Amino acid sequence: MNEPSQEGREAADLSCGCVVMKFGGTSVEDAAAIRRLCQLVARPSAQPRVVVVSALARVTDQLMSAGEAAAAGHLDSAREMLQVVHQRHQNVGGAVVRGELTRLFGEFDAEFTALDSLLRRIASDKALLPCAQDSLLGAGESLSSKLIHSALRSSGVNASLVDARECIVTDAAHTRATPLWDETNQRLQSVVLPLLESGQVPVMGGFVGATRDGIPTTLGRGGSDFSASIVAAGLHASRIEIWTDVDGILTTDPNLCPEARRVARMSFDEAADLAYFGARVLHPATLAPAMRGNIPVWVLNSRNPECPGTEIVAFCEPVDGVKAITTKRGVAIVDVEPVRWFAPELLREVFDVFERHEHSLDLLSASRGSLALLVSSVSGLPAIAEELKGMANVRWENHKALVCLVGEQVRRRPEIASQAFRAIGDIEVRMICQGASERSISFLVEESRAEEAVQRLHRAFFSNPEPAMERRASLAMCQAEWAWHGAD
Ligand code: ADP
Ligand code: ASP
Ligand code: MG
């Protein structure tokens, strides 16, 4: 294991094990939500706190719509959309801020003037380019951080505003940027640590960063969770709190199964699999920095703060079975069939072509005669198929969904698979991935059957446990083919 550097140790001492509190869109959506946030941050605590906030609920989507409208030549309606967002921030600000309202409204005016010019530029470009999109969408977090900073000060918290774009340094992969870790850690330590030392509560927007040259970037939709763990890792925080609108990580998406119940504890790996396979409650990249720093993550409900939530830690006692079920929609299956025979060079070439086209792969499975890949977007596939012409025939089908069972014991308990396939026996399963991940089984179904599959599986594993005898039924019951193995 790497010993922390002298600098790292000093930073750890200075940060005194701070807590990073991240509040998602619904936890800052209106005056009532922001008052709850202020109460949570103002609670007496021995530990210094850093607050990371998302844009107000739906604002990112509204900014995106304004950008798309401008790009399509509808500048007037784009500006009207912006006006609605401006008005909402003023209304909420007026309800929660005392004393600093003129300054805050001045900051909003400056922000919206810049956004107006940006919309004009997008309209003249006739396109919403990734770089412009990042400046546009990132404004949501910039506005909310200013609003919440003022609201916290109005409620007596010694808060100070930090521009996340000065701390989170990223590459230039607009709309899905990756942090440059060393620079980000240095900036966090030089900008945020002194504030903690002097007893202040730094407030910063999630989701956003900037390149070394200061060009705004974003970390991908839902990326404020990731921001919280980047900040926590850089400051050697003792805990990350993800404040959201549900009681923690639930056994499945409550929109699919209202009877879903809270999972009290999960391992980092389980939560990472769950996020990777589509559970919106955490951005998929969130767990890696927390794991590296061994920083526990709590998922908590800002509307029900007394609920203990879900604790995510390095190790937790394995539960005998499935811990949660998730689904990822909008998946396409790509069949790559070699023109002659399957050779390792083909695998290399396929990876290279996907990389050149910056097309990510969700899962991969190889058999003697072909290769099956799962991807979340089909946009680059025609060009990829063209490049592979002569070596392989590439065909794809979209509108599929991955359904995934997660739990530390899932792989060691073959009866889980048989129970799962009994529950969804009449739903066609196209591909099964088990083995590459220690703790999950996932399988591909038609998107139109995904909801039903999750509901049936949830009933099978969480409402109506089968007798042990039945659970030991043979794997032969599985109708699907077990040749597939997915990448973790
Ligand atoms: P925030 O705005 O706080 O970031 P999100 O909307 O991104 O919140 O994530 C919380 C939502 O995730 C919940 O309201 C719920 O609808 C959805 N969700 C999906 N799967 C799960 C799950 N397994 N546990 C909890 N919530 C889930
Ligand atoms: N506001 C951003 C989004 O809606 C980031 C986030 O909320 O995490 O995607
Ligand atoms: Mg979220």
Short mmCIF file of C-alpha atoms in Angstrom, two decimals, residues 113-317:
data_model
loop_
_atom_site.label_atom_id
_atom_site.label_comp_id
_atom_site.label_asym_id
_atom_site.label_seq_id
_atom_site.Cartn_x
_atom_site.Cartn_y
_atom_site.Cartn_z
CA THR A 113 -26.37 38.40 -18.83
CA ALA A 114 -23.49 36.02 -19.59
CA LEU A 115 -25.98 33.22 -20.31
CA ASP A 116 -27.89 35.47 -22.68
CA SER A 117 -24.71 36.15 -24.68
CA LEU A 118 -23.97 32.44 -24.66
CA LEU A 119 -27.41 31.66 -26.12
CA ARG A 120 -26.80 34.22 -28.88
CA ARG A 121 -23.48 32.55 -29.68
CA ILE A 122 -25.15 29.13 -29.78
CA ALA A 123 -27.81 30.54 -32.10
CA SER A 124 -25.20 31.98 -34.45
CA ASP A 125 -23.25 28.68 -34.39
CA LYS A 126 -26.56 26.91 -35.16
CA ALA A 127 -25.29 24.10 -32.91
CA LEU A 128 -24.93 23.37 -29.22
CA LEU A 129 -21.25 22.46 -29.18
CA PRO A 130 -19.97 20.41 -26.19
CA CYS A 131 -17.85 23.29 -24.92
CA ALA A 132 -20.81 25.72 -25.00
CA GLN A 133 -23.04 23.06 -23.41
CA ASP A 134 -20.67 22.80 -20.45
CA SER A 135 -20.69 26.58 -19.90
CA LEU A 136 -24.47 26.62 -20.19
CA LEU A 137 -25.32 23.66 -17.94
CA GLY A 138 -22.65 24.47 -15.36
CA ALA A 139 -24.43 27.77 -14.72
CA GLY A 140 -27.11 25.82 -12.83
CA GLU A 141 -24.61 24.84 -10.12
CA SER A 142 -22.98 28.26 -10.16
CA LEU A 143 -26.39 29.87 -9.45
CA SER A 144 -27.41 27.37 -6.78
CA SER A 145 -24.08 27.63 -4.95
CA LYS A 146 -24.46 31.43 -4.78
CA LEU A 147 -28.04 31.10 -3.58
CA ILE A 148 -27.25 28.51 -0.93
CA HIS A 149 -24.15 30.36 0.24
CA SER A 150 -26.34 33.44 0.90
CA ALA A 151 -29.10 31.34 2.50
CA LEU A 152 -26.60 29.70 4.87
CA ARG A 153 -25.16 33.08 5.85
CA SER A 154 -28.68 34.37 6.45
CA SER A 155 -29.27 31.49 8.83
CA GLY A 156 -26.12 32.23 10.79
CA VAL A 157 -23.68 29.76 9.22
CA ASN A 158 -20.20 31.18 8.54
CA ALA A 159 -20.28 30.04 4.91
CA SER A 160 -17.86 31.05 2.17
CA LEU A 161 -18.37 30.59 -1.55
CA VAL A 162 -15.81 28.57 -3.51
CA ASP A 163 -15.85 28.48 -7.31
CA ALA A 164 -15.64 24.76 -8.08
CA ARG A 165 -14.10 25.60 -11.46
CA GLU A 166 -11.06 26.90 -9.62
CA CYS A 167 -10.65 23.63 -7.71
CA ILE A 168 -11.75 20.73 -9.90
CA VAL A 169 -9.20 20.62 -12.71
CA THR A 170 -10.20 18.28 -15.51
CA ASP A 171 -9.20 17.11 -18.96
CA ALA A 172 -10.95 18.71 -21.93
CA ALA A 173 -13.45 15.88 -22.55
CA HIS A 174 -16.42 18.22 -22.56
CA THR A 175 -19.72 16.89 -21.13
CA ARG A 176 -17.93 13.96 -19.46
CA ALA A 177 -14.66 15.32 -18.14
CA THR A 178 -12.28 13.41 -15.85
CA PRO A 179 -10.44 15.12 -13.00
CA LEU A 180 -6.68 15.61 -13.14
CA TRP A 181 -6.18 14.28 -9.66
CA ASP A 182 -2.89 15.81 -8.56
CA GLU A 183 -3.79 19.32 -9.65
CA THR A 184 -7.29 19.01 -8.23
CA ASN A 185 -5.99 17.81 -4.87
CA GLN A 186 -3.46 20.62 -4.72
CA ARG A 187 -6.10 23.24 -5.53
CA LEU A 188 -8.53 21.80 -2.97
CA GLN A 189 -5.83 21.91 -0.34
CA SER A 190 -4.76 25.44 -1.17
CA VAL A 191 -8.24 26.92 -1.65
CA VAL A 192 -10.57 24.96 0.64
CA LEU A 193 -8.36 23.88 3.55
CA PRO A 194 -7.57 27.43 4.74
CA LEU A 195 -11.32 28.11 4.90
CA LEU A 196 -11.88 25.01 7.03
CA GLU A 197 -8.97 26.03 9.25
CA SER A 198 -10.53 29.38 9.90
CA GLY A 199 -13.83 27.80 10.89
CA GLN A 200 -15.75 28.58 7.70
CA VAL A 201 -18.09 26.31 5.78
CA PRO A 202 -17.02 26.24 2.12
CA VAL A 203 -19.94 26.01 -0.34
CA MET A 204 -19.33 24.91 -3.90
CA GLY A 205 -21.29 23.76 -6.92
CA GLY A 206 -21.09 20.12 -7.91
CA PHE A 207 -20.97 18.77 -11.49
CA VAL A 208 -18.56 21.44 -12.80
CA GLY A 209 -14.84 21.76 -13.29
CA ALA A 210 -12.49 23.54 -15.66
CA THR A 211 -9.50 22.63 -17.77
CA ARG A 212 -5.99 23.85 -16.83
CA ASP A 213 -6.73 26.84 -19.08
CA GLY A 214 -9.88 27.63 -17.16
CA ILE A 215 -12.37 26.46 -19.82
CA PRO A 216 -15.52 25.23 -18.01
CA THR A 217 -16.24 21.49 -18.17
CA THR A 218 -18.81 19.16 -16.59
CA LEU A 219 -18.44 15.67 -15.15
CA GLY A 220 -21.49 14.13 -16.87
CA ARG A 221 -25.15 14.24 -15.88
CA GLY A 222 -25.75 13.48 -12.23
CA GLY A 223 -22.09 14.31 -11.60
CA SER A 224 -22.49 16.27 -8.34
CA ASP A 225 -22.17 13.02 -6.37
CA PHE A 226 -18.82 12.52 -8.10
CA SER A 227 -17.82 16.10 -7.20
CA ALA A 228 -18.52 15.33 -3.54
CA SER A 229 -16.22 12.34 -3.55
CA ILE A 230 -13.50 14.21 -5.50
CA VAL A 231 -13.60 16.94 -2.85
CA ALA A 232 -13.68 14.41 -0.02
CA ALA A 233 -10.69 12.50 -1.42
CA GLY A 234 -8.71 15.71 -1.96
CA LEU A 235 -9.37 16.88 1.59
CA HIS A 236 -9.00 13.45 3.24
CA ALA A 237 -12.51 13.83 4.59
CA SER A 238 -13.78 11.39 7.19
CA ARG A 239 -17.21 11.00 5.62
CA ILE A 240 -19.31 11.84 2.58
CA GLU A 241 -23.01 12.52 2.99
CA ILE A 242 -25.17 12.31 -0.14
CA TRP A 243 -28.43 14.05 0.81
CA THR A 244 -31.23 13.13 -1.57
CA ASP A 245 -35.01 12.53 -1.69
CA VAL A 246 -35.21 8.87 -0.61
CA ASP A 247 -34.32 7.10 2.65
CA GLY A 248 -31.02 5.76 1.28
CA ILE A 249 -30.16 3.11 -1.26
CA LEU A 250 -33.27 1.02 -1.63
CA THR A 251 -33.69 -2.58 -2.73
CA THR A 252 -34.68 -1.21 -6.14
CA ASP A 253 -35.82 1.98 -7.82
CA PRO A 254 -38.92 3.06 -5.86
CA ASN A 255 -40.44 4.38 -9.10
CA LEU A 256 -40.58 0.79 -10.32
CA CYS A 257 -41.48 -0.84 -6.99
CA PRO A 258 -43.00 1.48 -4.40
CA GLU A 259 -42.49 -1.27 -1.80
CA ALA A 260 -38.67 -1.06 -2.20
CA ARG A 261 -37.03 -0.86 1.21
CA ARG A 262 -33.89 0.72 2.61
CA VAL A 263 -30.60 -1.18 2.56
CA ALA A 264 -28.84 -0.35 5.84
CA ARG A 265 -25.24 -1.17 4.80
CA MET A 266 -23.48 -1.93 1.56
CA SER A 267 -19.90 -2.43 0.52
CA PHE A 268 -18.21 0.05 -1.82
CA ASP A 269 -18.15 -2.68 -4.46
CA GLU A 270 -21.85 -3.45 -4.18
CA ALA A 271 -22.78 0.23 -4.40
CA ALA A 272 -20.39 0.73 -7.34
CA ASP A 273 -22.00 -2.16 -9.24
CA LEU A 274 -25.45 -0.83 -8.48
CA ALA A 275 -24.52 2.64 -9.75
CA TYR A 276 -22.73 1.24 -12.81
CA PHE A 277 -25.77 -0.84 -13.72
CA GLY A 278 -28.15 2.08 -13.65
CA ALA A 279 -29.31 3.02 -10.11
CA ARG A 280 -29.63 6.79 -10.48
CA VAL A 281 -29.25 7.39 -6.75
CA LEU A 282 -25.43 7.55 -7.14
CA HIS A 283 -23.37 8.69 -10.12
CA PRO A 284 -21.30 5.65 -11.24
CA ALA A 285 -17.95 7.38 -10.69
CA THR A 286 -18.71 8.38 -7.08
CA LEU A 287 -17.40 5.32 -5.30
CA ALA A 288 -13.88 5.11 -6.74
CA PRO A 289 -12.38 8.16 -4.96
CA ALA A 290 -14.16 7.19 -1.74
CA MET A 291 -12.77 3.65 -2.02
CA ARG A 292 -9.24 4.91 -2.65
CA GLY A 293 -9.42 7.13 0.41
CA ASN A 294 -11.45 4.60 2.41
CA ILE A 295 -14.01 7.31 3.14
CA PRO A 296 -17.42 6.01 4.20
CA VAL A 297 -20.36 7.30 2.15
CA TRP A 298 -23.82 7.82 3.63
CA VAL A 299 -26.91 8.19 1.47
CA LEU A 300 -29.48 10.18 3.46
CA ASN A 301 -32.91 11.71 3.01
CA SER A 302 -33.01 15.50 3.37
CA ARG A 303 -36.80 15.27 3.83
CA ASN A 304 -36.45 12.66 6.55
CA PRO A 305 -33.09 13.35 8.21
CA GLU A 306 -33.84 11.17 11.24
CA CYS A 307 -33.79 8.06 9.04
CA PRO A 308 -30.34 6.42 9.37
CA GLY A 309 -29.97 6.05 5.57
CA THR A 310 -27.49 3.71 3.90
CA GLU A 311 -23.89 3.40 5.04
CA ILE A 312 -21.41 2.41 2.31
CA VAL A 313 -18.11 1.11 3.64
CA ALA A 314 -15.14 -0.98 2.52
CA PHE A 315 -16.37 -4.21 4.08
CA CYS A 316 -19.70 -5.19 5.50
CA GLU A 317 -21.03 -8.48 6.72
#
